[in-house]
Coordinates of C-alpha atoms in Angstrom, one line a residue:
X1 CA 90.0 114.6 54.6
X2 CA 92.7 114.5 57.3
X3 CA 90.8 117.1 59.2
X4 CA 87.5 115.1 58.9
X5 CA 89.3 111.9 60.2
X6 CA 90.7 113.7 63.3
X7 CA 87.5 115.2 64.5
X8 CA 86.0 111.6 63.8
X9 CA 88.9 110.0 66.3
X10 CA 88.5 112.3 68.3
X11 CA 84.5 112.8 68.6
X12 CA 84.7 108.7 69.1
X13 CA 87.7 109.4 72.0
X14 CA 85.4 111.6 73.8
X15 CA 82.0 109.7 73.4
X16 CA 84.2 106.6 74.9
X17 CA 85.1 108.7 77.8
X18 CA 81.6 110.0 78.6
X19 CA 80.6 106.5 78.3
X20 CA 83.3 105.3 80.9
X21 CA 83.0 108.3 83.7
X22 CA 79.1 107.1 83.5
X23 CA 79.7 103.4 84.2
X24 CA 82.1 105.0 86.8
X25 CA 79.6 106.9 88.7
X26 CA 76.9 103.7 88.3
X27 CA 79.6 101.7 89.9
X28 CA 79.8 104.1 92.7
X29 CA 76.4 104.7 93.2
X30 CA 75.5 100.8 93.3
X31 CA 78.6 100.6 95.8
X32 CA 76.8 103.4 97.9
X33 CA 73.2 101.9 98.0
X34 CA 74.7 98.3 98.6
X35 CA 76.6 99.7 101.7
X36 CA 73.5 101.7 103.1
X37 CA 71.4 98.7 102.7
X38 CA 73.6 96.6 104.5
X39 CA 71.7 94.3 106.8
X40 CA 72.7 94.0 110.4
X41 CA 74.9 90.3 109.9
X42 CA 76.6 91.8 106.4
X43 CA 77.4 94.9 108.4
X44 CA 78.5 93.1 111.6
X45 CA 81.1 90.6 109.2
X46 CA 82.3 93.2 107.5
X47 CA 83.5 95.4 110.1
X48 CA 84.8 92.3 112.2
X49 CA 86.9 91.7 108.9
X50 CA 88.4 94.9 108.4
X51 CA 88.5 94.9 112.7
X52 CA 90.8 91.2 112.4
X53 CA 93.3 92.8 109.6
X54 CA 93.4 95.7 111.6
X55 CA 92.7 98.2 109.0
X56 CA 91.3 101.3 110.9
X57 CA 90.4 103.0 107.4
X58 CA 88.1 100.2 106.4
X59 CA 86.5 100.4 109.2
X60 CA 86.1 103.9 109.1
X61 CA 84.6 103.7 105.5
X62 CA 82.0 100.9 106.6
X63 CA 80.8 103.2 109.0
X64 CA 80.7 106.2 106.9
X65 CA 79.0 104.5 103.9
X66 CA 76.8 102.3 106.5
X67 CA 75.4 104.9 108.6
X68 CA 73.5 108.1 108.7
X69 CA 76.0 111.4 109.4
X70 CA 74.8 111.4 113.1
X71 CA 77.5 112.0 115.8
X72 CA 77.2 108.8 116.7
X73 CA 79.5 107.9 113.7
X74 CA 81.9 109.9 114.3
X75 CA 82.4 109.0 117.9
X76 CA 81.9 104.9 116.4
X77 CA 85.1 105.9 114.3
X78 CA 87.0 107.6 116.7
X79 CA 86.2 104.7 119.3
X80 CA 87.4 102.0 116.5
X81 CA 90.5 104.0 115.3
X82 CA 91.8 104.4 119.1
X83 CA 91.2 100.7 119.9
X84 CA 92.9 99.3 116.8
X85 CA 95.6 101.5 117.5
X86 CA 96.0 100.1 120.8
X87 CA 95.8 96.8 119.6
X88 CA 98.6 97.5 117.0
X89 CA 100.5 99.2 120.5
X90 CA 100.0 95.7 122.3
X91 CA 102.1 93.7 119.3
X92 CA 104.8 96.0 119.3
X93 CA 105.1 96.4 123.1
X94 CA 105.5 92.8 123.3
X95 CA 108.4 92.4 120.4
X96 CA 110.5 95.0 123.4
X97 CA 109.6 93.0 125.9
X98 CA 107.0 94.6 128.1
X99 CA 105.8 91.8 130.4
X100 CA 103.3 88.9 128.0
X101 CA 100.2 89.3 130.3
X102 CA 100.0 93.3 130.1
X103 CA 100.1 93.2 126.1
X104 CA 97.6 89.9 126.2
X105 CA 95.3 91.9 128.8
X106 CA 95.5 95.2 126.5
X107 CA 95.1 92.6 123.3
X108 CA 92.1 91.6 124.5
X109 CA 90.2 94.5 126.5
X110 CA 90.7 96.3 123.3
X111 CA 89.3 93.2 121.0
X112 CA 86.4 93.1 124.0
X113 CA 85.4 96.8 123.7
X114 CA 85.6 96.6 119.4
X115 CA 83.1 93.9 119.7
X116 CA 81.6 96.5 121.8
X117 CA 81.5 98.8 119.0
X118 CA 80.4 96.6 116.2
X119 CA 77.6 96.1 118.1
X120 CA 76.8 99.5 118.4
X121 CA 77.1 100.4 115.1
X122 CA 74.9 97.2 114.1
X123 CA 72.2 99.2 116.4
X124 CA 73.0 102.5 114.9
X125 CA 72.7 101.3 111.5
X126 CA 69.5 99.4 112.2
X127 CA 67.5 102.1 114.0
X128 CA 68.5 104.3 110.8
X129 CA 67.0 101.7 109.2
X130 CA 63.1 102.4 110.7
X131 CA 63.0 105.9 109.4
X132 CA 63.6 107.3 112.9
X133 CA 65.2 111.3 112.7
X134 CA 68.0 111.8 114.9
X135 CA 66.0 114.4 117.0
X136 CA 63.6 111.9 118.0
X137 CA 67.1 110.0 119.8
X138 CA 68.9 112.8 120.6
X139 CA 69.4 112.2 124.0
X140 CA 70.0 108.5 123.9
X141 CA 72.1 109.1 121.1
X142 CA 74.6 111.4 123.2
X143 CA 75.0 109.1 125.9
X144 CA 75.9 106.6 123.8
X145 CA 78.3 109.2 122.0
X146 CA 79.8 109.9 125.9
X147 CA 80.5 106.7 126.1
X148 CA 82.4 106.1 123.0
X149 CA 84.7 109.4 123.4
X150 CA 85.6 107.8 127.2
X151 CA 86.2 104.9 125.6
X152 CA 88.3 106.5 122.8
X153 CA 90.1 108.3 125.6
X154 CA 90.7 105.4 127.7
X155 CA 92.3 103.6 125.1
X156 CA 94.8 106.5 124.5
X157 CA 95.6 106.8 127.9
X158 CA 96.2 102.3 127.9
X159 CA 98.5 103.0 124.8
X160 CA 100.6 106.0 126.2
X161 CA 101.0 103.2 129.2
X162 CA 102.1 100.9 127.2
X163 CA 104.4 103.1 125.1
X164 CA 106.0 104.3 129.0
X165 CA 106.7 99.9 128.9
X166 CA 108.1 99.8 125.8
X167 CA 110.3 102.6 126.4
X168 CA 112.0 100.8 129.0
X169 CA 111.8 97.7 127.5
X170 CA 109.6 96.5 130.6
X171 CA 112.2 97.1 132.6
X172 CA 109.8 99.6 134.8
X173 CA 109.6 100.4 138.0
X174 CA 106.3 99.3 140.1
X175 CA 104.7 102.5 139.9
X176 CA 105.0 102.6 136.2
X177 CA 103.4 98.8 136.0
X178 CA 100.9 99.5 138.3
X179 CA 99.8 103.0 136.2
X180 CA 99.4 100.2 133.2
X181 CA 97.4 97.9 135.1
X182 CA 95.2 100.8 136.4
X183 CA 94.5 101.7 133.2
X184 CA 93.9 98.4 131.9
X185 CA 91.2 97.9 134.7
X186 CA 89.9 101.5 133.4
X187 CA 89.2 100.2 129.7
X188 CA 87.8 96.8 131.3
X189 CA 85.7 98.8 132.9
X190 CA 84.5 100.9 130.3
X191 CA 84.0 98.5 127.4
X192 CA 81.8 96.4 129.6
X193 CA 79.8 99.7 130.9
X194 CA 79.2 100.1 126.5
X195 CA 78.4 96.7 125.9
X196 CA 76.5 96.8 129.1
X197 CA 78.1 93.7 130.4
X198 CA 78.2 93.7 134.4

């Protein structure tokens, strides 16, 4: 009778279980479909959210769950992860002192050339959207995928300046302040070449 009981409990355990890794996997399949059928304004707030707290791996995970596995994504998260990174640079550079309009100007070049991206992704996830293959956009597609990894580049070379600043406290010579503002100008340049403002 013992026996009987125990292979009752434990017959209910496991049908309990089954039960809860299928309402697991529903869960995480209605997560998946409600991410890939994000429309454009859902997709644009939510990145600009997770862009304000400055939380590269949300941003990373919209875009993975958002778009198609193009190289365009990858370069979209590699753009995003070294301008939030920057961004995150221009706070602590200011609390040791590098001069206030550097870390403002990096502040907002890198906020300027995120808006950049979010747009771009908006696009990405939009043409997805019609049904095209990425063939048919190839060579679009890798100009725009360039222009991302220069981006992404830029904005390590803007944060190694500022790290040089914040070693010193600010304290730099001119040749170090003007490398900064050199590369400052650089990402300028380069977010508004993305976003195509001229």
């Amino acid at each position: 009778m013992i026996v009987l009981e125990r292979l009752m409990i434990f017959m209910i355990v496991g049908a309990l279980s089954i039960l809860f890794l299928i309402w697991i996997v529903s869960q995480l399949q209605q997560q998946e479909a409600s991410d890939g059928t994000l429309s454009p304004a859902q997709l644009r707030n939510r990145l600009r959210e997770a862009i304000n707290r400055r939380r590269a791996d949300d941003v990373r995970q919209i875009l993975e769950t958002a778009l198609p596995v193009w190289p365009l994504r990858a370069a979209l998260i590699e753009a995003s992860n070294e301008l939030i990174a920057l961004s995150n640079a221009a706070r602590l550079a200011a609390e040791a002192g590098v001069p206030t309009d550097l870390v403002q100007r990096a502040e907002a070049e890198a906020h300027r050339a995120l808006e950049g991206v979010v747009e771009l992704a908006v696009r990405t996830r939009t043409v997805a959207a019609q049904g095209v293959h990425y063939a048919d956009i190839r060579e679009t597609a890798e100009q725009e995928v360039h222009d991302l990894r220069e981006l992404a580049r830029v904005a390590a070379t803007a944060r190694a300046a500022l790290a040089r600043l914040t070693l010193t406290e600010g304290r730099s010579d001119q040749e170090t302040l003007r490398q900064a503002e050199q590369e400052l100008r650089l990402l300028e340049t380069t977010a508004k070449a993305l976003s195509g403002d001229f």
